Coordinates of C-alpha atoms and ligand atoms in Angstrom, one line a residue:
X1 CA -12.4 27.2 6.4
X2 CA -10.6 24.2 6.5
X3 CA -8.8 23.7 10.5
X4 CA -5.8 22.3 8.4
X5 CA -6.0 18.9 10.5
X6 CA -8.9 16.9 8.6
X7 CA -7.5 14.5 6.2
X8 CA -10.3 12.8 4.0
X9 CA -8.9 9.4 3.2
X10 CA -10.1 7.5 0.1
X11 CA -9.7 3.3 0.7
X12 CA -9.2 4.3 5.2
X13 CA -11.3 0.9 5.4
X14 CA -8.6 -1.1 3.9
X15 CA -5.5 -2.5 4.9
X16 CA -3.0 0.2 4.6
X17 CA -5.5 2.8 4.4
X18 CA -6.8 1.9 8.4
X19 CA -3.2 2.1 9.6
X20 CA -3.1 5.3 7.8
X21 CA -5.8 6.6 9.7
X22 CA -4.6 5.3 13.2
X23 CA -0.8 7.1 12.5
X24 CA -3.2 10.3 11.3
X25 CA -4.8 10.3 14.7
X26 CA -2.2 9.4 16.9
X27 CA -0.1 12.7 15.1
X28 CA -3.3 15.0 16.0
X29 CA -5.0 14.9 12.6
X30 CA -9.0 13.9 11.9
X31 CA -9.2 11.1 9.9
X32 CA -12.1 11.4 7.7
X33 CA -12.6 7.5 5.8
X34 CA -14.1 7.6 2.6
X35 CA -14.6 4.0 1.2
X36 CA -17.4 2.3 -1.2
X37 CA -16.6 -0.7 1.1
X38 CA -16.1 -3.4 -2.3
X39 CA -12.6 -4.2 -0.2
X40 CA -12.9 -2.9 2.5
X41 CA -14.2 -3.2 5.8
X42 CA -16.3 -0.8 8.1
X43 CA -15.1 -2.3 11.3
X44 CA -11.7 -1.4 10.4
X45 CA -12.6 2.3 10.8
X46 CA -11.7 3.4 14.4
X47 CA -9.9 6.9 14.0
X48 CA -12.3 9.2 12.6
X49 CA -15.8 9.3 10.7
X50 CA -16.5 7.6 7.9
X51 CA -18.3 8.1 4.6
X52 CA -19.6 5.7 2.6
X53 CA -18.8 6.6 -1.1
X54 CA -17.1 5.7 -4.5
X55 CA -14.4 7.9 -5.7
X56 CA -16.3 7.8 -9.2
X57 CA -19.1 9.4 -7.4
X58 CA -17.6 13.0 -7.6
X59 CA -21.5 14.5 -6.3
X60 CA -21.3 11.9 -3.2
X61 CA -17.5 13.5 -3.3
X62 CA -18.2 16.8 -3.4
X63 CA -20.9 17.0 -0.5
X64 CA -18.5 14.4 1.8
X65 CA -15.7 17.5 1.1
X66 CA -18.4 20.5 2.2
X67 CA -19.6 18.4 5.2
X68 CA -15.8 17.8 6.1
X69 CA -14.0 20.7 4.6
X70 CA -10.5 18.8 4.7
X71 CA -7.9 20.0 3.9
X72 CA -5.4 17.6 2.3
X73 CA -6.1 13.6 1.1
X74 CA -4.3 10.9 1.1
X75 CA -5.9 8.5 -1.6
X76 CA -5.4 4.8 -1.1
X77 CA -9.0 3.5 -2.9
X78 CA -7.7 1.5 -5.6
X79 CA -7.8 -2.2 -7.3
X80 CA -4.9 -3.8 -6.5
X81 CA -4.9 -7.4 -7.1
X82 CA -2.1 -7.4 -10.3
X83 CA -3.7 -11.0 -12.1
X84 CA -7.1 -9.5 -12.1
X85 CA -5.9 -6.2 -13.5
X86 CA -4.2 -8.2 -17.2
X87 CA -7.7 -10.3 -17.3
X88 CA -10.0 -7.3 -16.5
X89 CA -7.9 -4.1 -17.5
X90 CA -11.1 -1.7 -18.0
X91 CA -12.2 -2.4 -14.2
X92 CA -8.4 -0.9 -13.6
X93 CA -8.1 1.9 -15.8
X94 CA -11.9 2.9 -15.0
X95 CA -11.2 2.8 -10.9
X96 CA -7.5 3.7 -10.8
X97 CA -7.5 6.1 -13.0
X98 CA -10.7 7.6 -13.7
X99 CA -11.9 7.6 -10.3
X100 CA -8.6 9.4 -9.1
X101 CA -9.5 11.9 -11.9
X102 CA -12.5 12.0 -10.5
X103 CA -11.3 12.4 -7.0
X104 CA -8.7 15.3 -7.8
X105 CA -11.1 17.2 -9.8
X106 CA -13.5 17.3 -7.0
X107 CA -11.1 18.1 -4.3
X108 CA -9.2 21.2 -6.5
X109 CA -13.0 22.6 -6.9
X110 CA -12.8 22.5 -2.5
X111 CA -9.5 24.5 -2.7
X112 CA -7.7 21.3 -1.3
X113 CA -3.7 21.1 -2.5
X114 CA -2.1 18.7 -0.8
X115 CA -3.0 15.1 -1.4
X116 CA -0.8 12.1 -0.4
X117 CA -0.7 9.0 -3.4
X118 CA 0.0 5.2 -2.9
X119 CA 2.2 4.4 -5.5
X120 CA 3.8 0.9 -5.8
X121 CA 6.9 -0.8 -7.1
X122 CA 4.9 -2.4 -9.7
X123 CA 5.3 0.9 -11.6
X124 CA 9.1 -0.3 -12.2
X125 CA 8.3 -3.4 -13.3
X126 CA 11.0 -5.8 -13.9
X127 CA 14.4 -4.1 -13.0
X128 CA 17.3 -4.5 -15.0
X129 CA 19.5 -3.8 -11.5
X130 CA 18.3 -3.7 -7.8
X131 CA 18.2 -2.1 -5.8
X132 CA 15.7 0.1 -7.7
X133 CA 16.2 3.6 -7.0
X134 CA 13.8 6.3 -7.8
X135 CA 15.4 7.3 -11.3
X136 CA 15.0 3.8 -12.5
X137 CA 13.1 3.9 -15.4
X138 CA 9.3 3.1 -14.8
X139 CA 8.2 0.4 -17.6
X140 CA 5.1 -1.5 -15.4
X141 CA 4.3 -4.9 -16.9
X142 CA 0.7 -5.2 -16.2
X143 CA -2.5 -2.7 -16.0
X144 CA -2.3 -2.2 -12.5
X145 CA 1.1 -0.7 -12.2
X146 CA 0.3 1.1 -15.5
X147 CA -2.5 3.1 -13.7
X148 CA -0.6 3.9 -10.8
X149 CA 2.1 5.2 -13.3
X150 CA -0.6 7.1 -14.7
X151 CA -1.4 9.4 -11.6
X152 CA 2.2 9.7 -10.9
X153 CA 1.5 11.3 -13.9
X154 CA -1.7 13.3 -13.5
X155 CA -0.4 14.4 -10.3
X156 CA 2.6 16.2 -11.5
X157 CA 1.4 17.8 -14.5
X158 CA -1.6 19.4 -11.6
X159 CA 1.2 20.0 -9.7
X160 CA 3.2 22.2 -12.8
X161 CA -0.4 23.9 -14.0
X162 CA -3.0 24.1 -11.3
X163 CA -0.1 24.1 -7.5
X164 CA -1.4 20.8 -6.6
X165 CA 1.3 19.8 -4.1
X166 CA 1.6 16.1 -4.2
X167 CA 3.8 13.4 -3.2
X168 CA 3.7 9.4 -4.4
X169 CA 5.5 7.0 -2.5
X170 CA 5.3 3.6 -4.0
X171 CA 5.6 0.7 -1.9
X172 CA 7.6 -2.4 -1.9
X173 CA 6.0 -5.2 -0.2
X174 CA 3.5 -4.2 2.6
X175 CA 3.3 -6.4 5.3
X176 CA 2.5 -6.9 9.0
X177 CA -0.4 -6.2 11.2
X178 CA -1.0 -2.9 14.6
X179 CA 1.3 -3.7 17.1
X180 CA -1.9 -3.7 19.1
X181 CA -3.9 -6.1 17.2
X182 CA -6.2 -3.3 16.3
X183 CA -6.7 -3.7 12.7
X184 CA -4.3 -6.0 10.1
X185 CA -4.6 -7.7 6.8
X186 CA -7.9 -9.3 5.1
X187 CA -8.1 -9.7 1.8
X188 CA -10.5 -11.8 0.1
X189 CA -9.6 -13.6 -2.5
X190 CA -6.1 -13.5 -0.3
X191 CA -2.7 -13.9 -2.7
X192 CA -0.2 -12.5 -1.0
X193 CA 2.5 -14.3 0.8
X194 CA 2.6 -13.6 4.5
X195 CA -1.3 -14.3 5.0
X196 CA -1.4 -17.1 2.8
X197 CA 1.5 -18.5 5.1
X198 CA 0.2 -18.1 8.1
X199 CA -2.7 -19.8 7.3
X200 CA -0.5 -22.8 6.1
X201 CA 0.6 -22.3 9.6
X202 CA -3.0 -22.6 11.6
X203 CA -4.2 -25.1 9.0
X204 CA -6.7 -22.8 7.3
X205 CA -5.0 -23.9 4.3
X206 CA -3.5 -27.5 3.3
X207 CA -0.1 -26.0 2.2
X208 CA 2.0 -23.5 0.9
X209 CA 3.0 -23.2 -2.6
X210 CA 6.0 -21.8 -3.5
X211 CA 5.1 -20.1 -6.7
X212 CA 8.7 -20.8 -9.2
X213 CA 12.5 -22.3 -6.9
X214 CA 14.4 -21.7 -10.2
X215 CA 15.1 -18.1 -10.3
X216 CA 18.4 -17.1 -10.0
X217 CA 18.7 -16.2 -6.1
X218 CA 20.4 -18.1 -3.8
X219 CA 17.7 -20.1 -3.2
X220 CA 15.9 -20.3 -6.2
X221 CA 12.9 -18.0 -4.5
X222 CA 11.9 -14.6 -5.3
X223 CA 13.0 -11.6 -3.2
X224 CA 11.2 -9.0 -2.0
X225 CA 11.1 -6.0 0.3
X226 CA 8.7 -6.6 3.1
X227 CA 8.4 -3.2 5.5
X228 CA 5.9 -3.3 8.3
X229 CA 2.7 -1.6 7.3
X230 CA 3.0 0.5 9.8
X231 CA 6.0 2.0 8.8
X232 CA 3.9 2.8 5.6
X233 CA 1.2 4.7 7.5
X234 CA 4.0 6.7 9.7
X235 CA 5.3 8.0 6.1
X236 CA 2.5 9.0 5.1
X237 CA 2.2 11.3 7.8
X238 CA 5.4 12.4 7.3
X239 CA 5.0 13.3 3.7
X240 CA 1.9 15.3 5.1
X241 CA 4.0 17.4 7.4
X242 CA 6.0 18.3 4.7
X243 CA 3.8 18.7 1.9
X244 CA 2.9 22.2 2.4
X245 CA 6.6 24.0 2.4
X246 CA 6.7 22.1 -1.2
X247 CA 10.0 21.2 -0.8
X248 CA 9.4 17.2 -1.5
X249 CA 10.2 15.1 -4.6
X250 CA 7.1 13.8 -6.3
X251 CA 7.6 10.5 -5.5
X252 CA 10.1 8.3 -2.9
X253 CA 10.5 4.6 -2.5
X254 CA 8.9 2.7 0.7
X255 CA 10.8 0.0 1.3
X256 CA 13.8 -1.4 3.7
X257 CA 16.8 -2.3 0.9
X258 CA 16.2 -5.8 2.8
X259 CA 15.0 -8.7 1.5
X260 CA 14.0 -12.1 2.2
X261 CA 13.2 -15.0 -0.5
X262 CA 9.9 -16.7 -0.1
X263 CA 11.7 -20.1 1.9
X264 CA 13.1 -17.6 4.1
X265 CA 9.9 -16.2 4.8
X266 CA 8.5 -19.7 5.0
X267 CA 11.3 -20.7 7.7
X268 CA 10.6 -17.5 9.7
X269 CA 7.1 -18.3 9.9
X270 CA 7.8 -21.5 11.5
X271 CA 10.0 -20.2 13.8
X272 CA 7.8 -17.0 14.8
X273 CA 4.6 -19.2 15.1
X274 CA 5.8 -22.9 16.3
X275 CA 4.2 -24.4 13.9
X276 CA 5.0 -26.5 10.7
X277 CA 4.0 -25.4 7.5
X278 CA 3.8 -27.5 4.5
X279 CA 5.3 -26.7 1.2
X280 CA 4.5 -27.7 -2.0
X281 CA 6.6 -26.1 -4.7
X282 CA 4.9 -24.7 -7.8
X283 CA 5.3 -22.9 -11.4
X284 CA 6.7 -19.5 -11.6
X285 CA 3.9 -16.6 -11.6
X286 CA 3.8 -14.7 -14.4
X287 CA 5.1 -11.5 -14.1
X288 CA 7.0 -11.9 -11.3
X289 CA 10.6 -10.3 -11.1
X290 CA 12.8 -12.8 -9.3
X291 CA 14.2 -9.8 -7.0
X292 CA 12.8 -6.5 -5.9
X293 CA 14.7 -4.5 -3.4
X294 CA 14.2 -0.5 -2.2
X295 CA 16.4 1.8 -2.3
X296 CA 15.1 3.8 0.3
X297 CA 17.4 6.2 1.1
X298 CA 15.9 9.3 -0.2
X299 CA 12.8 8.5 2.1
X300 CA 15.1 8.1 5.2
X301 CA 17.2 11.2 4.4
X302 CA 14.4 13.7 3.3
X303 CA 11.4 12.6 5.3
X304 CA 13.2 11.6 7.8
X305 CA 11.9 7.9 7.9
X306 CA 13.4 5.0 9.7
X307 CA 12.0 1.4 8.9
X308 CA 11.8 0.8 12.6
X309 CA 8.6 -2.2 12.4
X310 CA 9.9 -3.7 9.4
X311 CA 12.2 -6.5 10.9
X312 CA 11.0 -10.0 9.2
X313 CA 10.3 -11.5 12.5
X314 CA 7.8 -8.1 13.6
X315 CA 6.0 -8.1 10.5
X316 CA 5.5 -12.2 11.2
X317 CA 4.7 -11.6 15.1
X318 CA 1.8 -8.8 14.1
X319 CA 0.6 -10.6 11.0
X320 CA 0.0 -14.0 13.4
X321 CA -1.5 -12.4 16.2
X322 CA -4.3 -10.9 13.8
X323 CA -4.4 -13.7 12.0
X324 CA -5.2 -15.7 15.7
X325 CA -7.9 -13.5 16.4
X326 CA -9.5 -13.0 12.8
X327 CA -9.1 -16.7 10.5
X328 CA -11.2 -19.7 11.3
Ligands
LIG1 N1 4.3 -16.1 -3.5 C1 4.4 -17.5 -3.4 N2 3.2 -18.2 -3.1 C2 2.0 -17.6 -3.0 C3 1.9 -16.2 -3.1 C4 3.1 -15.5 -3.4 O1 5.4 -18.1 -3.6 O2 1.0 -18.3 -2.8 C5 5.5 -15.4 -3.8 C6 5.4 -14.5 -5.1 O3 5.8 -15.3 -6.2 C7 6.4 -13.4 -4.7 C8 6.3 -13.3 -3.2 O4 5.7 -14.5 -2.8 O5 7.7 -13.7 -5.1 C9 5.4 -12.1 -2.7 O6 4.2 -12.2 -3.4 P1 3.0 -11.3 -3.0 O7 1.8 -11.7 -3.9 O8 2.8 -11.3 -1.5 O9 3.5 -9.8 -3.3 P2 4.0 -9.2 -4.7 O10 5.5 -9.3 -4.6 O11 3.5 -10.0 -5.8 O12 3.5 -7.8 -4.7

């Protein structure tokens, strides 16, 4: 019988997945990390055991869920860098979305009904208004927002036929490192902002560039909704607790409502780490929507969620401190 306290936890090695692991065990739950390791890394697992396995493997799957018996999952394993997903789509669709298939089929056969999704904003796509709201229509732009569309999908159609009790919250911009240095971002190839600054900031790299300062903000930069990682991790443990008296939505935003354009971000960074970071300004990305902002509110009022990591110069504080002890 499952003890109702071990969560198996597809992508625990990774960046949101770890910090996932450390709220898990801090609330009293057992971690269980199950992770093929392409992205993520086995030093990162601190809170629990961990498996080595790809969510495609549903026999490696299947004997990780008899040894562990858990008895919910929160599923971060993905692909998630949005250029690579328009150049190589199948690598998406066959990951995302097969191996989630894969994933859910497996843990239904083990009696498991609860399992906890990370969603993004990228399944909006490019807003028409922001802030976006949960009822604003879903039309993703590239493949990897399609396939996380997809098992928003999956999930409530298992949910209508087969009880699967589920809940997606999509993410605006994650961001930030443990308070305690214990684990943080390390991506490699590394696109997002905040990193990329920082090492701008030690000198890792020559410069920043600040990808399009013609979009129609205030300052020409795009906005987005950073919110702490941690933050992240502590709801998904709340959507845990709740799961199983089935009285959530499908899906909430993760997000502040704040947002900062990248020269603010740039600025802060100075600011937070004393040191001057050079910036060279460059073409737009394609694909990017010049403002994405959370509305949140449903998160905060139903889960009982506070953003309380997520100020701009936290997420910059954690982010350097790891950064200190893990570039060069
Ligand atoms: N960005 C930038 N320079 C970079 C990387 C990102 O100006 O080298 C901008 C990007 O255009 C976006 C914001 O920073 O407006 C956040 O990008 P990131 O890739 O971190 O997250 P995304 O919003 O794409 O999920």
């Amino acid at each position: 019988m499952p003890d109702g306290r071990t969560i198996l936890v597809t992508g625990g090695a990774g960046y949101i997945g770890a910090h996932a692991c450390k709220a898990l065990a801090a609330a009293g739950y057992t971690p269980v990390t199950y992770d093929n390791l392409v992205y993520g890394h086995e030093r990162a697992v601190k809170w629990g055991p961990f498996e080595k396995g790809d969510i495609l493997d549903g026999a490696r799957l299947a004997e990780v869920m008899t040894r562990h018996n858990p008895s919910a999952v929160m599923h971060f394993a993905a692909f998630a860098y949005v250029g690579e997903s328009v150049t190589d789509p199948a690598k998406y669709y066959h990951n995302n979305v097969v191996g989630t298939l894969s994933l859910l089929d497996t843990a239904r056969a083990h009696g498991i009904d609860r399992v906890v999704f990370s969603s993004t904003c990228a399944t909006y796509g490019i807003p028409e208004t922001v802030p976006i709201s949960e009822d604003t229509p879903q039309k993703p732009i590239n493949p990897y927002g399609a396939t996380k569309l997809m098992i928003e999908r999956v999930l409530s159609d298992y949910g209508d036929a087969y009880g699967l009790k589920s809940v997606a919250l999509r993410y605006f911009n994650a961001a930030g490192a443990d308070a305690n240095g214990e684990i943080g971002e390390s991506h490699d190839p590394e696109t997002h902002l905040i990193p990329l600054v920082l090492d701008a900031a030690s000198g890792v790299r020559p410069h920043i560039t600040i990808l399009g300062d013609d979009y129609p903000t205030p300052d020409g930069t795009c906005i987005r909704d950073y919110v702490h990682v941690t933050d992240i991790a502590e709801a998904h443990v709340r959507a845990l607790d709740n799961l199983a008296g089935g009285k959530l939505r499908r899906a909430y935003n993760l997000g502040t409502g704040s947002g900062f354009s990248v020269a603010q971000v740039v600025a802060a960074a100075e600011r937070v780490t004393g040191c001057k970071i050079p910036v060279v300004h460059g073409a737009r990305r394609p694909g990017d929507p010049a403002q994405l902002l959370a509305d949140a509110s449903l998160l905060a009022r139903e889960l009982d969620w506070k953003a309380r990591h997520s100020s701009l110069d936290h997420i910059l504080e954690t982010a350097w401190r790891w950064h200190q002890r893990n570039s060069g």
